[in-house]
Amino acid sequence: MTETIRIALFTLVGISAVFSVIKEFQKPEKRKFWITFEALILLGAAWMLIGLLM
């Protein structure tokens, strides 16, 4: 049960990071720090999901 909650949480965080990066790229003035930060969150969520599923 706990593992299912963690998988759902990391999936939602990853989806949120993807949409945040897409939204930031659509702005005329892009903030490099925010894009980098969200990309790192996305990579971390993916890393955790891979670790949980393997």
Coordinates of C-alpha atoms in Angstrom, one line a residue:
M1 CA 0.0 0.0 0.0
T2 CA 2.8 2.4 0.9
E3 CA 4.6 1.7 -2.3
T4 CA 1.5 2.4 -4.4
I5 CA 1.1 5.8 -2.7
R6 CA 4.8 6.6 -3.4
I7 CA 4.4 5.6 -7.0
A8 CA 1.4 7.8 -7.4
L9 CA 3.1 10.7 -5.7
F10 CA 6.2 10.6 -7.8
T11 CA 4.1 10.2 -10.9
L12 CA 2.1 13.3 -10.1
V13 CA 5.3 15.3 -9.3
G14 CA 6.8 14.2 -12.6
I15 CA 3.7 15.2 -14.6
S16 CA 3.6 18.5 -12.8
A17 CA 7.3 19.2 -13.6
V18 CA 6.7 18.3 -17.3
F19 CA 3.9 20.8 -17.6
S20 CA 5.8 23.5 -15.6
V21 CA 8.8 23.2 -18.0
I22 CA 6.5 23.3 -21.1
K23 CA 4.7 26.4 -19.6
E24 CA 8.1 28.1 -18.9
F25 CA 9.3 27.4 -22.5
Q26 CA 6.2 29.1 -23.9
K27 CA 7.0 32.4 -22.1
P28 CA 8.8 35.0 -24.1
E29 CA 11.3 35.6 -21.2
K30 CA 12.5 32.3 -20.0
R31 CA 14.0 31.9 -16.6
K32 CA 17.0 29.5 -16.8
F33 CA 17.1 28.7 -13.1
W34 CA 13.4 27.7 -13.0
I35 CA 13.8 25.4 -16.1
T36 CA 16.9 23.8 -14.5
F37 CA 15.1 23.4 -11.2
E38 CA 12.1 21.7 -12.7
A39 CA 14.2 19.5 -14.9
L40 CA 16.1 18.3 -11.9
I41 CA 12.8 17.6 -10.1
L42 CA 11.6 15.6 -13.2
L43 CA 14.8 13.6 -13.3
G44 CA 14.6 12.9 -9.5
A45 CA 11.0 11.7 -9.8
A46 CA 11.9 9.5 -12.8
W47 CA 14.9 8.1 -10.8
M48 CA 12.7 7.3 -7.8
L49 CA 9.9 5.7 -10.0
I50 CA 12.5 3.5 -11.7
G51 CA 13.9 2.5 -8.4
L52 CA 10.4 1.6 -7.0
L53 CA 9.4 -0.3 -10.1
M54 CA 12.5 -2.4 -10.5

